[in-house]
mmCIF file of C-alpha atoms and ligand atoms in Angstrom:
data_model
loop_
_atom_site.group_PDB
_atom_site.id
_atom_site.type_symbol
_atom_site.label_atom_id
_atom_site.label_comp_id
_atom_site.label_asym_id
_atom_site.label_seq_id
_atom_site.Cartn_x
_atom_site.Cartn_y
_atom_site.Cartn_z
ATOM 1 C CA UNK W 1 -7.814 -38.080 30.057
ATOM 2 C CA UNK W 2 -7.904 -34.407 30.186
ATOM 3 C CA UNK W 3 -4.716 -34.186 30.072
ATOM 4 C CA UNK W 4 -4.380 -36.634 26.858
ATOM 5 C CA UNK W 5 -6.578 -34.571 25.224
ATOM 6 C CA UNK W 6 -5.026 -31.612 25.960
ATOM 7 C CA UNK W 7 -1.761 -33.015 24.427
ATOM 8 C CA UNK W 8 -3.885 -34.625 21.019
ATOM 9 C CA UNK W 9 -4.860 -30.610 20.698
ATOM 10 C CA UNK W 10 -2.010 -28.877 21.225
ATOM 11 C CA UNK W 11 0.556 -31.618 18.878
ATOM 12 C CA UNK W 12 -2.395 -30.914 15.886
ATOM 13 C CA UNK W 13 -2.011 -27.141 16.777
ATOM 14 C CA UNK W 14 1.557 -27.381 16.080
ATOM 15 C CA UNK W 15 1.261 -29.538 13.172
ATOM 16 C CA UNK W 16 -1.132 -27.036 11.632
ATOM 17 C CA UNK W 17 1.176 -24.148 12.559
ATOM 18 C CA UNK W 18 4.042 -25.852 10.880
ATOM 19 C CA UNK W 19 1.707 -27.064 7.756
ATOM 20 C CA UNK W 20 0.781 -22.930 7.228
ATOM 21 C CA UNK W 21 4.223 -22.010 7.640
ATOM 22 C CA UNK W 22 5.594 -24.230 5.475
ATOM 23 C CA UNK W 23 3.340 -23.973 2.515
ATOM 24 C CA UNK W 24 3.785 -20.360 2.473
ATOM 25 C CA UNK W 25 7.135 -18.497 1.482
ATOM 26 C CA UNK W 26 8.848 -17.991 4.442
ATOM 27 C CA UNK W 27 9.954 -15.415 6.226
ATOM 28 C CA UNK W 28 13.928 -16.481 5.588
ATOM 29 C CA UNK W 29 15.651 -15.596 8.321
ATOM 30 C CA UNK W 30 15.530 -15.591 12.055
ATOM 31 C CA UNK W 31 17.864 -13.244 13.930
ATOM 32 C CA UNK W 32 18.134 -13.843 17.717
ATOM 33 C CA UNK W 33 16.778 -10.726 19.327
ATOM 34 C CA UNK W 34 19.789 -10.044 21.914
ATOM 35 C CA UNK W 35 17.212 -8.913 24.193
ATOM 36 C CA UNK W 36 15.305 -12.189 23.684
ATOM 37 C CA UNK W 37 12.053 -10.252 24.006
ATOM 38 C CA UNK W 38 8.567 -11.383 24.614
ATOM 39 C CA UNK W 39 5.435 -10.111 23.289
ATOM 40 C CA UNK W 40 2.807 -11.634 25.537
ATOM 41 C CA UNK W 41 -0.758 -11.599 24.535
ATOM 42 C CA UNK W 42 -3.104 -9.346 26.407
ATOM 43 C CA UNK W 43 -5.987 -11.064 25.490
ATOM 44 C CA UNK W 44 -7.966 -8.457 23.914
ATOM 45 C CA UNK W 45 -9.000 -8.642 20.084
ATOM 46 C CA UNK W 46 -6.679 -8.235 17.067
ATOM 47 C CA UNK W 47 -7.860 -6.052 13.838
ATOM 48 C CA UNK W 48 -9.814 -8.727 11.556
ATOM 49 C CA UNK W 49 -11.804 -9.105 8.723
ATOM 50 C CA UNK W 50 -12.032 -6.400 5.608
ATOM 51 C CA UNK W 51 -10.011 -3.464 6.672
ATOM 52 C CA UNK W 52 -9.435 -0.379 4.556
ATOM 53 C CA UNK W 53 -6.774 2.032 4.878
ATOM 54 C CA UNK W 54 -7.460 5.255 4.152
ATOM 55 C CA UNK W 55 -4.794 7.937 3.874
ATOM 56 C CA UNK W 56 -5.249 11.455 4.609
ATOM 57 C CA UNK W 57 -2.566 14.004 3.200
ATOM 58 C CA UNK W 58 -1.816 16.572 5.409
ATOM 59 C CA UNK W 59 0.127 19.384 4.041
ATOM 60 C CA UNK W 60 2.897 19.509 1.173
ATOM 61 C CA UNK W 61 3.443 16.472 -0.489
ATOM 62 C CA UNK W 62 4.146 15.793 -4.822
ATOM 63 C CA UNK W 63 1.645 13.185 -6.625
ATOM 64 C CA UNK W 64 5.223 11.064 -6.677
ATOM 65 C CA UNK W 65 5.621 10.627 -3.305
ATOM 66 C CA UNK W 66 1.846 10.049 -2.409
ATOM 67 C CA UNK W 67 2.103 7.712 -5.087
ATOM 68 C CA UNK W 68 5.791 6.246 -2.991
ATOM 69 C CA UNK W 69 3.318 5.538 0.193
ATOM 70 C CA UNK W 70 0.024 4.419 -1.585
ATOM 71 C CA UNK W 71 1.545 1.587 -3.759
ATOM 72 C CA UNK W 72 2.961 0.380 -0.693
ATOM 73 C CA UNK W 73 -0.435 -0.085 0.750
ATOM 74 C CA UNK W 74 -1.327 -1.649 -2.099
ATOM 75 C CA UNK W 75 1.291 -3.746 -2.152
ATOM 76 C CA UNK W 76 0.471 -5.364 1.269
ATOM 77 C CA UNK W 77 -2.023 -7.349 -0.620
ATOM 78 C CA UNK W 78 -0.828 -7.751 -4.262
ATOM 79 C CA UNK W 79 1.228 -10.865 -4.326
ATOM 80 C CA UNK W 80 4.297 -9.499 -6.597
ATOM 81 C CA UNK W 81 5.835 -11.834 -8.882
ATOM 82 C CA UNK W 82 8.999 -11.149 -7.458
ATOM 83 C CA UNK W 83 9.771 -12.489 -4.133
ATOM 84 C CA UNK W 84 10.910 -11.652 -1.284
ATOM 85 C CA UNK W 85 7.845 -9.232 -1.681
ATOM 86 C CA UNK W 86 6.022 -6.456 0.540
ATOM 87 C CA UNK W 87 2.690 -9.139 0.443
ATOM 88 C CA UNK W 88 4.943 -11.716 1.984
ATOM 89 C CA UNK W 89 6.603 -9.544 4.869
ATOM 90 C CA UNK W 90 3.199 -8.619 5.213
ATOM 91 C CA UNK W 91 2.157 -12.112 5.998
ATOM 92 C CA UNK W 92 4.324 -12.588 9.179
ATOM 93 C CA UNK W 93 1.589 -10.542 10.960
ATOM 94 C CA UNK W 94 -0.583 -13.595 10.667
ATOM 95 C CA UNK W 95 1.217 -15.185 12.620
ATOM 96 C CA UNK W 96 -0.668 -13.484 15.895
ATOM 97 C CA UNK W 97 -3.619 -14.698 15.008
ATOM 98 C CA UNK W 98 -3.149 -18.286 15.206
ATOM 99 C CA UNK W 99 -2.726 -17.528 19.252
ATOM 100 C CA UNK W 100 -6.213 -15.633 19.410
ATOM 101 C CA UNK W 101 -9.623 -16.276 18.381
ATOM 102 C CA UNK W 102 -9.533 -13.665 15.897
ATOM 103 C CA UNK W 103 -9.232 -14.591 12.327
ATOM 104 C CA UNK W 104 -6.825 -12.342 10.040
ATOM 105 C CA UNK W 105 -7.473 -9.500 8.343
ATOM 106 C CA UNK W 106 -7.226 -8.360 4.579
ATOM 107 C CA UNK W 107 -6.194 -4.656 3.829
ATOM 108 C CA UNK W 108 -6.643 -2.709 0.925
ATOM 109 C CA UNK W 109 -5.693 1.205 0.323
ATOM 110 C CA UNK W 110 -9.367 3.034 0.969
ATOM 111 C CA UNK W 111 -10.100 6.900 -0.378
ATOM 112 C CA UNK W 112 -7.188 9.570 0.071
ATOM 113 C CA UNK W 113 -7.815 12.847 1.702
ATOM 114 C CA UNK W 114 -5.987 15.435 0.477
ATOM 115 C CA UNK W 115 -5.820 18.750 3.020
ATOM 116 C CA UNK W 116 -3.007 21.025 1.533
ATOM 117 C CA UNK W 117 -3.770 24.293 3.013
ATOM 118 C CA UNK W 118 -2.964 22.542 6.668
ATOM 119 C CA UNK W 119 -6.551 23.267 7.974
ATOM 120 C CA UNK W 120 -5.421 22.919 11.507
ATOM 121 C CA UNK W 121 -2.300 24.722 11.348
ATOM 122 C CA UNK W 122 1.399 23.514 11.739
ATOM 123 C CA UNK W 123 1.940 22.612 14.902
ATOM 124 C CA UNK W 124 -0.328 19.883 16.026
ATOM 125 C CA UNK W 125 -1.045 18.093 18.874
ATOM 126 C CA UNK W 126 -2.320 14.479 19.380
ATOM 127 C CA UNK W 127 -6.360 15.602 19.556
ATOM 128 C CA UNK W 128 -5.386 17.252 16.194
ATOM 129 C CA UNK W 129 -4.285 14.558 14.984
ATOM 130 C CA UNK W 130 -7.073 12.179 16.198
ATOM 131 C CA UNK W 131 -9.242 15.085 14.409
ATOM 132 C CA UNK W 132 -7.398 14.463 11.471
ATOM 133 C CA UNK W 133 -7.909 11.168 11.301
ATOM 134 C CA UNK W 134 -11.511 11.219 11.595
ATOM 135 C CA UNK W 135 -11.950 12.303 7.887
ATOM 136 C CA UNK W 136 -11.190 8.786 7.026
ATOM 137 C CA UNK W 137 -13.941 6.139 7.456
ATOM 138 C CA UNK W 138 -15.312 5.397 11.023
ATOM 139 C CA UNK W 139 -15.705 1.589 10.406
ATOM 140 C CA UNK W 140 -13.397 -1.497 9.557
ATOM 141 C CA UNK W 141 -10.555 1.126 8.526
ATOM 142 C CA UNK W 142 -7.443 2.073 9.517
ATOM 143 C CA UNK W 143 -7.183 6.202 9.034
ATOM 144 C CA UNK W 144 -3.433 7.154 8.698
ATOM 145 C CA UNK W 145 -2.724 10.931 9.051
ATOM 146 C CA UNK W 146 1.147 11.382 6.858
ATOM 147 C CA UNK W 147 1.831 14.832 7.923
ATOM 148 C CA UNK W 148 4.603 16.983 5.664
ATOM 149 C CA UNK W 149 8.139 18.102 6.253
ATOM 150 C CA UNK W 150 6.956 21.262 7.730
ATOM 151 C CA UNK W 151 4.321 20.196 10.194
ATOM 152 C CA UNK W 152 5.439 19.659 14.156
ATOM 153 C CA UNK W 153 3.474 17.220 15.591
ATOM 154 C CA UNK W 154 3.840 16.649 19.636
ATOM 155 C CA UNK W 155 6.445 14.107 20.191
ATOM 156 C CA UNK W 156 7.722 14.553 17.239
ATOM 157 C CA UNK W 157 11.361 14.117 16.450
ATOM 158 C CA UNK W 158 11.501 13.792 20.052
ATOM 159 C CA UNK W 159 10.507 10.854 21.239
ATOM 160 C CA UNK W 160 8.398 9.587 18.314
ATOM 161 C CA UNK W 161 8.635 9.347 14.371
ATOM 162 C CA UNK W 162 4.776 8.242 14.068
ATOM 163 C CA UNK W 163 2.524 6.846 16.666
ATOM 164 C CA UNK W 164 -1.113 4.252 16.649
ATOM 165 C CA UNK W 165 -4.095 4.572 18.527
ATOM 166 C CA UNK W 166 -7.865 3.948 18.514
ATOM 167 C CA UNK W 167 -11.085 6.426 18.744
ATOM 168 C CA UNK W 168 -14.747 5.419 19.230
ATOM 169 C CA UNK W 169 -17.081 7.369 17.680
ATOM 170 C CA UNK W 170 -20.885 6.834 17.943
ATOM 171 C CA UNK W 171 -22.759 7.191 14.294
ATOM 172 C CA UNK W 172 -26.195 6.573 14.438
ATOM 173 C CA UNK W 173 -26.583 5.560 17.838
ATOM 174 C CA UNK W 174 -23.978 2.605 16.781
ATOM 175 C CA UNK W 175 -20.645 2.450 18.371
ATOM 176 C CA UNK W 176 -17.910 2.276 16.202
ATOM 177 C CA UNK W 177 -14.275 1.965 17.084
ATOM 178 C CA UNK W 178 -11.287 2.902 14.178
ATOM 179 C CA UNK W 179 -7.551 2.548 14.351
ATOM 180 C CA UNK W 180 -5.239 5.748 13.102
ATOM 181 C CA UNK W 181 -1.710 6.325 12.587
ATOM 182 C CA UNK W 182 -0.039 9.068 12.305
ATOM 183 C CA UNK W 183 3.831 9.398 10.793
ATOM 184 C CA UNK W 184 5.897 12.796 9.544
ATOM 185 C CA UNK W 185 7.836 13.304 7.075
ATOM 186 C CA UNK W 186 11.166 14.061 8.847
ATOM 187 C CA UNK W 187 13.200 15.073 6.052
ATOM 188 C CA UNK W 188 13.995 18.352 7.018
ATOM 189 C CA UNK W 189 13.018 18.234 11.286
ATOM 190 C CA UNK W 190 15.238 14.625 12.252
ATOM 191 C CA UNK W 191 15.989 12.529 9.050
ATOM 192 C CA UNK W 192 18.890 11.081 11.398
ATOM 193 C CA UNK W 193 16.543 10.070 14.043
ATOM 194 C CA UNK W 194 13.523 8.944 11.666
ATOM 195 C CA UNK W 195 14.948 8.072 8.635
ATOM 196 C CA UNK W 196 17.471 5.846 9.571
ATOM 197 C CA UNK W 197 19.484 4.217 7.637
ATOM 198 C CA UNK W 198 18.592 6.308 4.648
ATOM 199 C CA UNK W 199 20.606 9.293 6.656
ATOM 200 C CA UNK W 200 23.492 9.243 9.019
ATOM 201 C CA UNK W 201 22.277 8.678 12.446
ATOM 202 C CA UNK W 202 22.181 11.137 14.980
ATOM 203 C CA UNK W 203 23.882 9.258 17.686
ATOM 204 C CA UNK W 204 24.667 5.613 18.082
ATOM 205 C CA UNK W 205 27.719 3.658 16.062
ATOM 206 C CA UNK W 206 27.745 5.844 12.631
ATOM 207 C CA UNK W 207 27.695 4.296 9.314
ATOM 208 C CA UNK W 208 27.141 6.064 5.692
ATOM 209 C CA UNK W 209 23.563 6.225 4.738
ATOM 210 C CA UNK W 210 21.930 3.821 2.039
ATOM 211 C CA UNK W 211 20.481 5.215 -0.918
ATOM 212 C CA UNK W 212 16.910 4.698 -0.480
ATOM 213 C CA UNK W 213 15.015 2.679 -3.009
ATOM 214 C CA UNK W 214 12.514 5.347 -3.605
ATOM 215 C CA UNK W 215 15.709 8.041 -3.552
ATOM 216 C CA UNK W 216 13.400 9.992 -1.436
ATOM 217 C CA UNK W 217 14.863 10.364 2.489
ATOM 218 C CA UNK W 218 11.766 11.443 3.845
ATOM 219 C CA UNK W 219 9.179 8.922 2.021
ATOM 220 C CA UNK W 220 11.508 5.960 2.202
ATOM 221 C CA UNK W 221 11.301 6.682 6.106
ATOM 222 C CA UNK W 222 7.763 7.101 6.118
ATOM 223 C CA UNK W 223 7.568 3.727 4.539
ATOM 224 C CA UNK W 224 9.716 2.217 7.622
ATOM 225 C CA UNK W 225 7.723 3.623 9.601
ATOM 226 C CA UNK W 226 4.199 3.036 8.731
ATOM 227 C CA UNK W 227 4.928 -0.081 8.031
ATOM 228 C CA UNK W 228 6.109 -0.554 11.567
ATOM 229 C CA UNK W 229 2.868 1.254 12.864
ATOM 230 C CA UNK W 230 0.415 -0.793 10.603
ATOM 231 C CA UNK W 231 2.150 -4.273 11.757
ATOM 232 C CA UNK W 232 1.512 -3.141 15.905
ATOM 233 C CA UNK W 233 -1.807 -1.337 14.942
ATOM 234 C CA UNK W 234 -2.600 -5.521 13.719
ATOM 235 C CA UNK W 235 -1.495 -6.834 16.691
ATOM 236 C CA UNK W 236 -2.076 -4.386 19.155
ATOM 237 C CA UNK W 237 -4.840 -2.116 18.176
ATOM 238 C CA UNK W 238 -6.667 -1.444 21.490
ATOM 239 C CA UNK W 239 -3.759 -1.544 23.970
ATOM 240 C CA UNK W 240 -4.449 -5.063 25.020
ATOM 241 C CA UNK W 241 -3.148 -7.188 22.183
ATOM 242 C CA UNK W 242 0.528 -8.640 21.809
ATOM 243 C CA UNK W 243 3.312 -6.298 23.633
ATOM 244 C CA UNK W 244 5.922 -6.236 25.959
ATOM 245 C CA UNK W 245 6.267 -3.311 28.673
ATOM 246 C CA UNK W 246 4.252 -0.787 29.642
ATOM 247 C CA UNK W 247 1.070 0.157 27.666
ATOM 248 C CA UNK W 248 1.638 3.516 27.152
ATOM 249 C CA UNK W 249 5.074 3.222 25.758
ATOM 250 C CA UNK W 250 4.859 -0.783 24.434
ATOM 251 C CA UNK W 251 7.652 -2.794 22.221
ATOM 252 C CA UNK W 252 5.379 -4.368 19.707
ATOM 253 C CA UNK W 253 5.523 -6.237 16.645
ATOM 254 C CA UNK W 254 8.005 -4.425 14.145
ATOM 255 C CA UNK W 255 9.059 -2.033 17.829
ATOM 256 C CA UNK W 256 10.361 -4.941 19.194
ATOM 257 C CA UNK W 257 12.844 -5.546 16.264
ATOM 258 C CA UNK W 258 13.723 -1.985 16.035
ATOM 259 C CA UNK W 259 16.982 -1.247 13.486
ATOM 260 C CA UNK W 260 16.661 -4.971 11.971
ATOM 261 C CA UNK W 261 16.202 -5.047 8.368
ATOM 262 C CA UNK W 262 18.009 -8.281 6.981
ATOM 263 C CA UNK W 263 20.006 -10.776 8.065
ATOM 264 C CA UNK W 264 23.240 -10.069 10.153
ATOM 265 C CA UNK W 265 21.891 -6.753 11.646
ATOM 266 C CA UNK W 266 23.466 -5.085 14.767
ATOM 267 C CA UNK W 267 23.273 -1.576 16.057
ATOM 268 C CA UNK W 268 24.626 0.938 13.125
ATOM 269 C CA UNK W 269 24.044 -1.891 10.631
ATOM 270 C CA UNK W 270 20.736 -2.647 8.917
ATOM 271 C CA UNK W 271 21.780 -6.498 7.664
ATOM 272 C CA UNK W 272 22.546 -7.708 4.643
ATOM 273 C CA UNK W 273 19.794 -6.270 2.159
ATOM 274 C CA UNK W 274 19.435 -6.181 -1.525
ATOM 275 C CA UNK W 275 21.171 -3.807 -3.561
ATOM 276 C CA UNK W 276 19.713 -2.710 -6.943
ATOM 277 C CA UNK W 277 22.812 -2.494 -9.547
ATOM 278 C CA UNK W 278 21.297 0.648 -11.126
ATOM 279 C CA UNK W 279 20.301 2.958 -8.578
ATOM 280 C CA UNK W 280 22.627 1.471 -6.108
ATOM 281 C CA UNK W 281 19.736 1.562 -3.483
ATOM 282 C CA UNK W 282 19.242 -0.852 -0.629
ATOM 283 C CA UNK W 283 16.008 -2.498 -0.450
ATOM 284 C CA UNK W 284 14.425 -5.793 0.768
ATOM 285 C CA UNK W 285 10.900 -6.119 -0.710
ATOM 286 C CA UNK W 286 9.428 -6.166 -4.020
ATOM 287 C CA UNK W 287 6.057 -4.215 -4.448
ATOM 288 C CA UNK W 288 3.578 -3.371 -6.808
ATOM 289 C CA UNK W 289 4.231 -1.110 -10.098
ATOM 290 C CA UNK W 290 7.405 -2.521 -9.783
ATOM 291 C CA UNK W 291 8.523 -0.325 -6.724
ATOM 292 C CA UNK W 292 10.715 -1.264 -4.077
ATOM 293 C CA UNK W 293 10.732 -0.847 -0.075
ATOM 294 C CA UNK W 294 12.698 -1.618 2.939
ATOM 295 C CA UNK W 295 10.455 -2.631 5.653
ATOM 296 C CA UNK W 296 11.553 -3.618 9.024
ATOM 297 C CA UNK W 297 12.073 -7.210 10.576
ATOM 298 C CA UNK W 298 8.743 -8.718 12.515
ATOM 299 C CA UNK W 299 8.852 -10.035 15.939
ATOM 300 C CA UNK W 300 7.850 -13.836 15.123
ATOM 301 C CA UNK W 301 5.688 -14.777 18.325
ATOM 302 C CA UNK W 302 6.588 -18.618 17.565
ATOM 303 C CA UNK W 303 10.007 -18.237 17.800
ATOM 304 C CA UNK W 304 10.473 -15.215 19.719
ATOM 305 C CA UNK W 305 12.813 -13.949 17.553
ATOM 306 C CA UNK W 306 12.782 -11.064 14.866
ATOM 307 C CA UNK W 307 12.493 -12.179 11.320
ATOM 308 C CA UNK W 308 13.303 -10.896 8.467
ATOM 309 C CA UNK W 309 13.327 -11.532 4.315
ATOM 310 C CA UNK W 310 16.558 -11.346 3.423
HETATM 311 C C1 LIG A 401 -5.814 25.649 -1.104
HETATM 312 O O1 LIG A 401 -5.364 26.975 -1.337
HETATM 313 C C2 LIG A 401 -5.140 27.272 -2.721
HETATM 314 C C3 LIG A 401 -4.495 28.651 -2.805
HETATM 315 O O2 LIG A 401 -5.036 29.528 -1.895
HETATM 316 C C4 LIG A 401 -6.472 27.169 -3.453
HETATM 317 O O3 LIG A 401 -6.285 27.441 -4.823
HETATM 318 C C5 LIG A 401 -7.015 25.754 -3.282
HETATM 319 O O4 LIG A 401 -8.303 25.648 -3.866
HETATM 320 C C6 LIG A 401 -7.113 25.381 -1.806
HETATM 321 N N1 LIG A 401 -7.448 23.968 -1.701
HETATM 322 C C7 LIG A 401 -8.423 23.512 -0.919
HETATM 323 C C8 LIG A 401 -8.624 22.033 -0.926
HETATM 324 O O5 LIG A 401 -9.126 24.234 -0.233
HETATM 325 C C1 LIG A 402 10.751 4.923 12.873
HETATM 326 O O1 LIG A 402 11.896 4.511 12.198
HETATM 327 C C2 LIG A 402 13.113 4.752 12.873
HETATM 328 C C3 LIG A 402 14.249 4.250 12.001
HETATM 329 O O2 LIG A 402 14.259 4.860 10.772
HETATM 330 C C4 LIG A 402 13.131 4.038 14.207
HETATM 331 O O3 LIG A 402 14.288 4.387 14.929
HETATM 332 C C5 LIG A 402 11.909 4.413 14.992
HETATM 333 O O4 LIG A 402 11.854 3.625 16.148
HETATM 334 C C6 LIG A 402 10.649 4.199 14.188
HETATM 335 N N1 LIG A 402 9.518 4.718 14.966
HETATM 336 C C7 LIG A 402 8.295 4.214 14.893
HETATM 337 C C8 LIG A 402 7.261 4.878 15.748
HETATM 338 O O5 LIG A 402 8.015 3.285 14.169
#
């Protein structure tokens, strides 16, 4: 009886699953991870309900390319009218939550922090950083430190392009937990490590650079990036959510796919994107104020494979 039961449960599970997939736009193509990775779930909670991600400038950057990295985060949740769109790619992250008892979360771009005169100096280290980030909001946010061209940051350029974490803070006597980020601009310290394929790689099977669809090496890399970050910050944001390894250096969601941006990809080959005919850039998401991005493929936890939009 259990057991019939158990089976009545998990066939509606799947029919639901397939029900949600189907009625959204899906995610197009699955490519076979050749490592046939797993993310297993660590049981611990995913980031949920009303999020806000707050930016915080640090150093050097022009209005045009905040503006490169905050429509993206508004894109996440404007549906474009052009498909395959950032909203959508964003979507594959929901995908988690149907094996947890969290429910999803929404994001929206919270208040920007602008410190230009690098407050902290220009070589940072991770505290710093954590310090950084607590000038965004303590509560249901995501604080993302974007530090310019000619900040070093531990790790960086290293071992590390960006990196995600969590801090608890108490306020009030309450005890309140936020997520962070943190991703350089490696334009002028590694573009070839970072900023792949928008510059020729450092090492690995070479192929020319694509021209990125913000023309902008350093913020079109940022984008790759962060977007990477935000998708295992999701699913992983206290170290015991979905990854594969060990905790301190975990393959995650968008980690897990790493160099996999459209169909057909394989090491020194992003896949087959979408070129625009003017600018000649390579791209595979629509966003809002009619921008484009390239965002990495997302390890689908259904299939166990990476998926991408194009
Ligand atoms: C940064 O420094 C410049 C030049 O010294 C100054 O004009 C500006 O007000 C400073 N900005 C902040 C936010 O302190
Ligand atoms: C950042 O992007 C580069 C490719 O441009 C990739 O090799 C690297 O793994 C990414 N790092 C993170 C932390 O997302």
């Amino acid at each position: 009886m259990a057991c019939y039961t158990f089976f009545v449960k998990l066939f509606t599970l799947i029919c639901l699953l397939n029900l949600s997939f189907a009625s959204r736009r899906m995610l197009q193509n699955l490519v076979q991870d050749p490592q046939t990775q797993t993310l297993h779930y660590h049981k611990g909670s995913l980031l949920h309900g009303k999020i806000s991600i707050n930016l915080i400038w640090y150093g050097n950057f022009k209005p045009s390319q905040k503006a490169i990295l905050s429509d993206f985060v508004t894109s996440l949740s404007s549906p474009s009218h052009s498909q395959p769109s950032v909203a959508t790619w964003w979507k594959a992250t929901e995908k988690y939550y149907h094996f947890t008892k969290s429910n999803p979360l929404s994001v929206h771009l919270g208040k920007q922090v602008h410190d230009e005169n690098y407050s902290v100096g220009k070589t940072l280290t991770n505290d710093q950083i954590v310090q950084l980030a607590s000038k965004g909001e303590a509560k249901n946010a995501i604080n993302v430190v974007l530090t310019a061209t000619d900040v070093a940051v531990d790790g960086f350029c290293v071992n590390r392009c960006g990196s995600h974490g969590s801090k608890s803070s108490v306020v009030e006597g309450k005890n309140d937990k936020f997520a962070y980020i943190w991703v350089g601009n490696s334009e002028t310290q590694c573009p070839g490590y970072c900023a792949w394929p928008f510059h020729q790689p450092i090492y690995g099977p070479q192929s020319p650079p694509l021209v990125g669809p913000n023309n902008d090496v350093g913020l079109d890399g940022m984008v790759i990036n962060l977007s990477g970050l935000l998708a295992g910050t999701a699913t992983n944001p206290f170290g015991n959510g979905f990854y594969q390894g060990p905790s301190g250096a975990p393959l995650e969601a968008a980690s897990a796919c790493t160099g996999i941006y459209g169909n057909g990809a394989y090491p020194g080959y992003a896949g087959d994107l979408l070129v625009d005919s003017t600018s000649g850039s390579s791209y595979n998401a629509h966003g809002a104020n009619g921008r484009k991005y390239l965002l990495p493929a997302i390890y689908d936890p259904s299939t166990s494979k990476c998926s991408t939009l194009v």
